[in-house]
Amino acid sequence: MNKVPVRVDGRFRLGDVIGSGSYAIVYSAWNIINDDHVALKLETIVNHPSSVEHEYCILKKLEGRIGIPHTLWFGRESVYHALVLELLGPSLHQLFLANGRKFSLLHVMNIGDQLLSCLEYIHLHNYVHGNIKLQNILMGLWNLRHTAFIIDFGITKSYWNAKTSDHVPFHHGQSLSGTPAFASINNHLGVEPGHRDDLESLTYMLIYFLHGSLPWLTSDNEKLSGSTILECKACATIADICQDIPVEFVTILIYTHSLAFAEDPNYDHLHSLLHECKTVSKDRYRLYVVVGPFWSPGGAQGAPGKLLPWVLLDMCHVTHCNAHATGTVW
Ligand SMILES: Nc1ncnc2c1ncn2[C@@H]1O[C@H](COP(=O)(O)OP(=O)(O)OP(=O)(O)O)[C@@H](O)[C@H]1O
């Protein structure tokens, strides 16, 4: 890496490295003029379009809502693009590890509620975040310590064509963007991302918090290839994924999988399912039958994947979706 500047824009003095990703290194920094502590993201200027500049443009359109980081400055400093952001606290990944790899149901619901509202806001502004994962959710500091912030808009995309005022067309054949562990199945399959993909990633993340794992992750965090993860994800049954957690998560997962490419999600429905978990007794967690795997990849013409036959039973309801019921009862 090139020599890192001592100061950026004459006023932001660089401190320690607080994080890094594939494009940039994030430093804590101190604004010597107003004594403010900030986060400063440095990306080396290269030929391809700047991810940090892209992130800055998106944040400028989104900022103003709780859960979206404020931008304080963007510009060039020697051979770097520099983005100055409000300083945030630990990531959900760090908190999860510090908490012994388990969050309580109440905590998961609270985080889920906040992130769902924030994603709805991002989607209303015609964007798909594209990389929802625990490392990209930071808690605020001080009086915002209970507020979850979504960060890293480096691969965020607009799904709206401003010229034609249309949803971007269904498109197939892209490479996987985002992080394989939490990517939607359609993302693995190269389908143009939409709202549904952010919601599917959010659901995997919430389930991961409750379980401490997902069927396609190894216990020793071995780095598996995207194709191995896809194979395992596509073969996993709902029972594998949602074992021992409230049945509402089964409904949420099935709902996110069933969304069509350009369909507007019903966020209120998802909020109410999350809230229903509060009243769920633990006995209900296991009372479902699932025939899996529950997913079939899209066809060669770029048709979206579809739910395979499955049956879900719980104490109160019997829900059929093309059901041919054989399977195991838990
Ligand atoms: N505003 C902030 N306040 C505090 N820490 C931050 C802030 N922004 C980023 N970080 C830290 O820096 C890390 C890397 O940031 P970020 O994910 O934005 O970088 P990236 O290069 O775009 O990553 P990726 O490779 O995932 O796209 C985060 O996981 C987080 O720990």
mmCIF file of N, CA and C in Angstrom, residues 47-119:
data_model
loop_
_atom_site.group_PDB
_atom_site.id
_atom_site.type_symbol
_atom_site.label_atom_id
_atom_site.label_comp_id
_atom_site.label_asym_id
_atom_site.label_seq_id
_atom_site.Cartn_x
_atom_site.Cartn_y
_atom_site.Cartn_z
ATOM 1 N N ASN A 47 -7.587 2.408 -11.823
ATOM 2 C CA ASN A 47 -8.312 2.709 -13.065
ATOM 3 C C ASN A 47 -9.812 2.437 -13.002
ATOM 4 N N HIS A 48 -10.172 1.366 -12.309
ATOM 5 C CA HIS A 48 -11.605 1.030 -12.317
ATOM 6 C C HIS A 48 -12.403 2.009 -11.434
ATOM 7 N N PRO A 49 -13.720 2.084 -11.662
ATOM 8 C CA PRO A 49 -14.521 3.061 -10.915
ATOM 9 C C PRO A 49 -14.350 2.873 -9.404
ATOM 10 N N SER A 50 -14.357 3.984 -8.692
ATOM 11 C CA SER A 50 -14.118 3.927 -7.253
ATOM 12 C C SER A 50 -15.348 3.439 -6.502
ATOM 13 N N SER A 51 -15.129 2.416 -5.688
ATOM 14 C CA SER A 51 -16.226 1.882 -4.875
ATOM 15 C C SER A 51 -16.602 2.876 -3.774
ATOM 16 N N VAL A 52 -15.586 3.580 -3.246
ATOM 17 C CA VAL A 52 -15.849 4.543 -2.174
ATOM 18 C C VAL A 52 -16.636 5.752 -2.704
ATOM 19 N N GLU A 53 -16.305 6.163 -3.929
ATOM 20 C CA GLU A 53 -17.044 7.294 -4.518
ATOM 21 C C GLU A 53 -18.505 6.890 -4.778
ATOM 22 N N HIS A 54 -18.667 5.679 -5.261
ATOM 23 C CA HIS A 54 -20.010 5.140 -5.503
ATOM 24 C C HIS A 54 -20.790 5.121 -4.182
ATOM 25 N N GLU A 55 -20.123 4.667 -3.128
ATOM 26 C CA GLU A 55 -20.760 4.595 -1.809
ATOM 27 C C GLU A 55 -21.161 5.996 -1.325
ATOM 28 N N TYR A 56 -20.259 6.960 -1.559
ATOM 29 C CA TYR A 56 -20.534 8.337 -1.139
ATOM 30 C C TYR A 56 -21.808 8.865 -1.842
ATOM 31 N N CYS A 57 -21.894 8.648 -3.155
ATOM 32 C CA CYS A 57 -23.057 9.139 -3.915
ATOM 33 C C CYS A 57 -24.351 8.525 -3.377
ATOM 34 N N ILE A 58 -24.316 7.256 -3.068
ATOM 35 C CA ILE A 58 -25.526 6.588 -2.566
ATOM 36 C C ILE A 58 -25.871 7.109 -1.173
ATOM 37 N N LEU A 59 -24.864 7.227 -0.320
ATOM 38 C CA LEU A 59 -25.133 7.698 1.049
ATOM 39 C C LEU A 59 -25.698 9.118 1.034
ATOM 40 N N LYS A 60 -25.249 9.953 0.104
ATOM 41 C CA LYS A 60 -25.773 11.323 0.009
ATOM 42 C C LYS A 60 -27.267 11.300 -0.275
ATOM 43 N N LYS A 61 -27.688 10.318 -1.070
ATOM 44 C CA LYS A 61 -29.126 10.227 -1.396
ATOM 45 C C LYS A 61 -29.925 9.639 -0.241
ATOM 46 N N LEU A 62 -29.261 8.814 0.563
ATOM 47 C CA LEU A 62 -30.008 8.100 1.611
ATOM 48 C C LEU A 62 -29.933 8.758 2.983
ATOM 49 N N GLU A 63 -28.872 9.526 3.229
ATOM 50 C CA GLU A 63 -28.640 9.945 4.609
ATOM 51 C C GLU A 63 -29.761 10.854 5.123
ATOM 52 N N GLY A 64 -29.901 10.873 6.436
ATOM 53 C CA GLY A 64 -30.985 11.657 7.037
ATOM 54 C C GLY A 64 -31.916 10.741 7.814
ATOM 55 N N ARG A 65 -31.793 9.437 7.560
ATOM 56 C CA ARG A 65 -32.621 8.503 8.323
ATOM 57 C C ARG A 65 -31.746 7.784 9.343
ATOM 58 N N ILE A 66 -32.354 7.530 10.485
ATOM 59 C CA ILE A 66 -31.640 6.768 11.506
ATOM 60 C C ILE A 66 -31.283 5.381 10.925
ATOM 61 N N GLY A 67 -30.058 4.952 11.163
ATOM 62 C CA GLY A 67 -29.637 3.644 10.629
ATOM 63 C C GLY A 67 -28.818 3.766 9.353
ATOM 64 N N ILE A 68 -28.714 5.000 8.818
ATOM 65 C CA ILE A 68 -27.857 5.238 7.639
ATOM 66 C C ILE A 68 -26.740 6.180 8.092
ATOM 67 N N PRO A 69 -25.459 5.795 7.933
ATOM 68 C CA PRO A 69 -24.374 6.657 8.430
ATOM 69 C C PRO A 69 -24.320 8.013 7.706
ATOM 70 N N HIS A 70 -24.006 9.052 8.475
ATOM 71 C CA HIS A 70 -23.814 10.384 7.871
ATOM 72 C C HIS A 70 -22.460 10.436 7.184
ATOM 73 N N THR A 71 -22.419 11.101 6.031
ATOM 74 C CA THR A 71 -21.120 11.358 5.398
ATOM 75 C C THR A 71 -20.684 12.763 5.803
ATOM 76 N N LEU A 72 -19.396 12.932 6.049
ATOM 77 C CA LEU A 72 -18.899 14.237 6.475
ATOM 78 C C LEU A 72 -18.013 14.890 5.413
ATOM 79 N N TRP A 73 -17.379 14.079 4.586
ATOM 80 C CA TRP A 73 -16.517 14.641 3.534
ATOM 81 C C TRP A 73 -16.136 13.536 2.565
ATOM 82 N N PHE A 74 -15.989 13.923 1.307
ATOM 83 C CA PHE A 74 -15.422 12.977 0.331
ATOM 84 C C PHE A 74 -14.471 13.748 -0.578
ATOM 85 N N GLY A 75 -13.346 13.182 -0.895
ATOM 86 C CA GLY A 75 -12.422 13.849 -1.816
ATOM 87 C C GLY A 75 -11.184 13.003 -2.019
ATOM 88 N N ARG A 76 -10.181 13.629 -2.654
ATOM 89 C CA ARG A 76 -8.911 12.938 -2.904
ATOM 90 C C ARG A 76 -7.861 13.440 -1.942
ATOM 91 N N GLU A 77 -7.024 12.542 -1.501
ATOM 92 C CA GLU A 77 -5.867 12.918 -0.691
ATOM 93 C C GLU A 77 -4.709 12.066 -1.186
ATOM 94 N N SER A 78 -3.713 12.682 -1.721
ATOM 95 C CA SER A 78 -2.602 12.035 -2.427
ATOM 96 C C SER A 78 -3.146 10.964 -3.380
ATOM 97 N N VAL A 79 -2.805 9.692 -3.183
ATOM 98 C CA VAL A 79 -3.242 8.671 -4.154
ATOM 99 C C VAL A 79 -4.500 7.937 -3.684
ATOM 100 N N TYR A 80 -5.235 8.580 -2.807
ATOM 101 C CA TYR A 80 -6.406 7.915 -2.230
ATOM 102 C C TYR A 80 -7.707 8.681 -2.481
ATOM 103 N N HIS A 81 -8.773 7.911 -2.600
ATOM 104 C CA HIS A 81 -10.106 8.472 -2.407
ATOM 105 C C HIS A 81 -10.356 8.362 -0.912
ATOM 106 N N ALA A 82 -10.886 9.414 -0.315
ATOM 107 C CA ALA A 82 -11.145 9.383 1.134
ATOM 108 C C ALA A 82 -12.613 9.718 1.396
ATOM 109 N N LEU A 83 -13.232 8.894 2.199
ATOM 110 C CA LEU A 83 -14.623 9.128 2.595
ATOM 111 C C LEU A 83 -14.663 9.225 4.121
ATOM 112 N N VAL A 84 -15.154 10.355 4.623
ATOM 113 C CA VAL A 84 -15.231 10.549 6.068
ATOM 114 C C VAL A 84 -16.680 10.351 6.502
ATOM 115 N N LEU A 85 -16.844 9.475 7.484
ATOM 116 C CA LEU A 85 -18.187 9.081 7.933
ATOM 117 C C LEU A 85 -18.320 9.274 9.438
ATOM 118 N N GLU A 86 -19.544 9.352 9.908
ATOM 119 C CA GLU A 86 -19.714 9.376 11.367
ATOM 120 C C GLU A 86 -19.140 8.074 11.942
ATOM 121 N N LEU A 87 -18.530 8.188 13.102
ATOM 122 C CA LEU A 87 -17.923 7.013 13.729
ATOM 123 C C LEU A 87 -19.014 6.173 14.391
ATOM 124 N N LEU A 88 -18.990 4.892 14.083
ATOM 125 C CA LEU A 88 -19.985 3.979 14.663
ATOM 126 C C LEU A 88 -19.285 2.985 15.585
ATOM 127 N N GLY A 89 -20.081 2.171 16.244
ATOM 128 C CA GLY A 89 -19.553 1.232 17.239
ATOM 129 C C GLY A 89 -19.253 -0.142 16.655
ATOM 130 N N PRO A 90 -19.331 -1.173 17.492
ATOM 131 C CA PRO A 90 -18.968 -2.523 17.046
ATOM 132 C C PRO A 90 -19.974 -3.094 16.049
ATOM 133 N N SER A 91 -19.488 -4.034 15.253
ATOM 134 C CA SER A 91 -20.386 -4.692 14.290
ATOM 135 C C SER A 91 -21.159 -5.801 15.002
ATOM 136 N N LEU A 92 -22.224 -6.251 14.385
ATOM 137 C CA LEU A 92 -22.977 -7.384 14.957
ATOM 138 C C LEU A 92 -22.099 -8.626 14.992
ATOM 139 N N HIS A 93 -21.160 -8.712 14.077
ATOM 140 C CA HIS A 93 -20.236 -9.845 14.071
ATOM 141 C C HIS A 93 -19.394 -9.840 15.354
ATOM 142 N N GLN A 94 -18.843 -8.668 15.678
ATOM 143 C CA GLN A 94 -18.018 -8.569 16.891
ATOM 144 C C GLN A 94 -18.857 -8.845 18.139
ATOM 145 N N LEU A 95 -20.069 -8.276 18.178
ATOM 146 C CA LEU A 95 -20.931 -8.462 19.356
ATOM 147 C C LEU A 95 -21.355 -9.922 19.500
ATOM 148 N N PHE A 96 -21.621 -10.536 18.355
ATOM 149 C CA PHE A 96 -22.056 -11.929 18.354
ATOM 150 C C PHE A 96 -20.958 -12.837 18.933
ATOM 151 N N LEU A 97 -19.725 -12.591 18.497
ATOM 152 C CA LEU A 97 -18.601 -13.391 19.012
ATOM 153 C C LEU A 97 -18.398 -13.118 20.506
ATOM 154 N N ALA A 98 -18.498 -11.833 20.884
ATOM 155 C CA ALA A 98 -18.287 -11.474 22.291
ATOM 156 C C ALA A 98 -19.377 -12.073 23.176
ATOM 157 N N ASN A 99 -20.534 -12.343 22.578
ATOM 158 C CA ASN A 99 -21.674 -12.866 23.333
ATOM 159 C C ASN A 99 -21.746 -14.398 23.283
ATOM 160 N N GLY A 100 -20.662 -15.048 22.906
ATOM 161 C CA GLY A 100 -20.647 -16.518 22.868
ATOM 162 C C GLY A 100 -21.443 -17.093 21.720
ATOM 163 N N ARG A 101 -21.511 -16.388 20.594
ATOM 164 C CA ARG A 101 -22.176 -16.844 19.357
ATOM 165 C C ARG A 101 -23.656 -17.148 19.552
ATOM 166 N N LYS A 102 -24.337 -16.333 20.348
ATOM 167 C CA LYS A 102 -25.776 -16.519 20.513
ATOM 168 C C LYS A 102 -26.391 -15.171 20.883
ATOM 169 N N PHE A 103 -27.509 -14.827 20.251
ATOM 170 C CA PHE A 103 -28.292 -13.664 20.662
ATOM 171 C C PHE A 103 -29.666 -14.174 21.118
ATOM 172 N N SER A 104 -30.269 -13.461 22.057
ATOM 173 C CA SER A 104 -31.605 -13.868 22.512
ATOM 174 C C SER A 104 -32.635 -13.582 21.418
ATOM 175 N N LEU A 105 -33.757 -14.272 21.501
ATOM 176 C CA LEU A 105 -34.824 -14.071 20.524
ATOM 177 C C LEU A 105 -35.278 -12.606 20.502
ATOM 178 N N LEU A 106 -35.388 -12.015 21.679
ATOM 179 C CA LEU A 106 -35.837 -10.621 21.773
ATOM 180 C C LEU A 106 -34.861 -9.691 21.057
ATOM 181 N N HIS A 107 -33.585 -9.935 21.249
ATOM 182 C CA HIS A 107 -32.546 -9.120 20.614
ATOM 183 C C HIS A 107 -32.606 -9.279 19.087
ATOM 184 N N VAL A 108 -32.772 -10.520 18.658
ATOM 185 C CA VAL A 108 -32.821 -10.785 17.211
ATOM 186 C C VAL A 108 -34.046 -10.101 16.594
ATOM 187 N N MET A 109 -35.176 -10.162 17.309
ATOM 188 C CA MET A 109 -36.389 -9.508 16.792
ATOM 189 C C MET A 109 -36.196 -8.005 16.710
ATOM 190 N N ASN A 110 -35.579 -7.444 17.729
ATOM 191 C CA ASN A 110 -35.340 -6.008 17.758
ATOM 192 C C ASN A 110 -34.439 -5.586 16.585
ATOM 193 N N ILE A 111 -33.350 -6.333 16.392
ATOM 194 C CA ILE A 111 -32.445 -6.021 15.274
ATOM 195 C C ILE A 111 -33.183 -6.215 13.939
ATOM 196 N N GLY A 112 -33.928 -7.319 13.848
ATOM 197 C CA GLY A 112 -34.667 -7.616 12.614
ATOM 198 C C GLY A 112 -35.640 -6.499 12.274
ATOM 199 N N ASP A 113 -36.342 -6.012 13.283
ATOM 200 C CA ASP A 113 -37.306 -4.923 13.090
ATOM 201 C C ASP A 113 -36.623 -3.668 12.542
ATOM 202 N N GLN A 114 -35.526 -3.313 13.190
ATOM 203 C CA GLN A 114 -34.805 -2.096 12.774
ATOM 204 C C GLN A 114 -34.283 -2.232 11.346
ATOM 205 N N LEU A 115 -33.692 -3.404 11.061
ATOM 206 C CA LEU A 115 -33.070 -3.569 9.741
ATOM 207 C C LEU A 115 -34.114 -3.676 8.631
ATOM 208 N N LEU A 116 -35.247 -4.270 8.975
ATOM 209 C CA LEU A 116 -36.334 -4.363 7.997
ATOM 210 C C LEU A 116 -36.816 -2.965 7.617
ATOM 211 N N SER A 117 -36.989 -2.099 8.617
ATOM 212 C CA SER A 117 -37.434 -0.727 8.340
ATOM 213 C C SER A 117 -36.388 0.018 7.529
ATOM 214 N N CYS A 118 -35.123 -0.214 7.877
ATOM 215 C CA CYS A 118 -34.054 0.484 7.164
ATOM 216 C C CYS A 118 -33.976 -0.007 5.708
ATOM 217 N N LEU A 119 -34.154 -1.322 5.516
ATOM 218 C CA LEU A 119 -34.125 -1.850 4.141
ATOM 219 C C LEU A 119 -35.316 -1.343 3.342
#
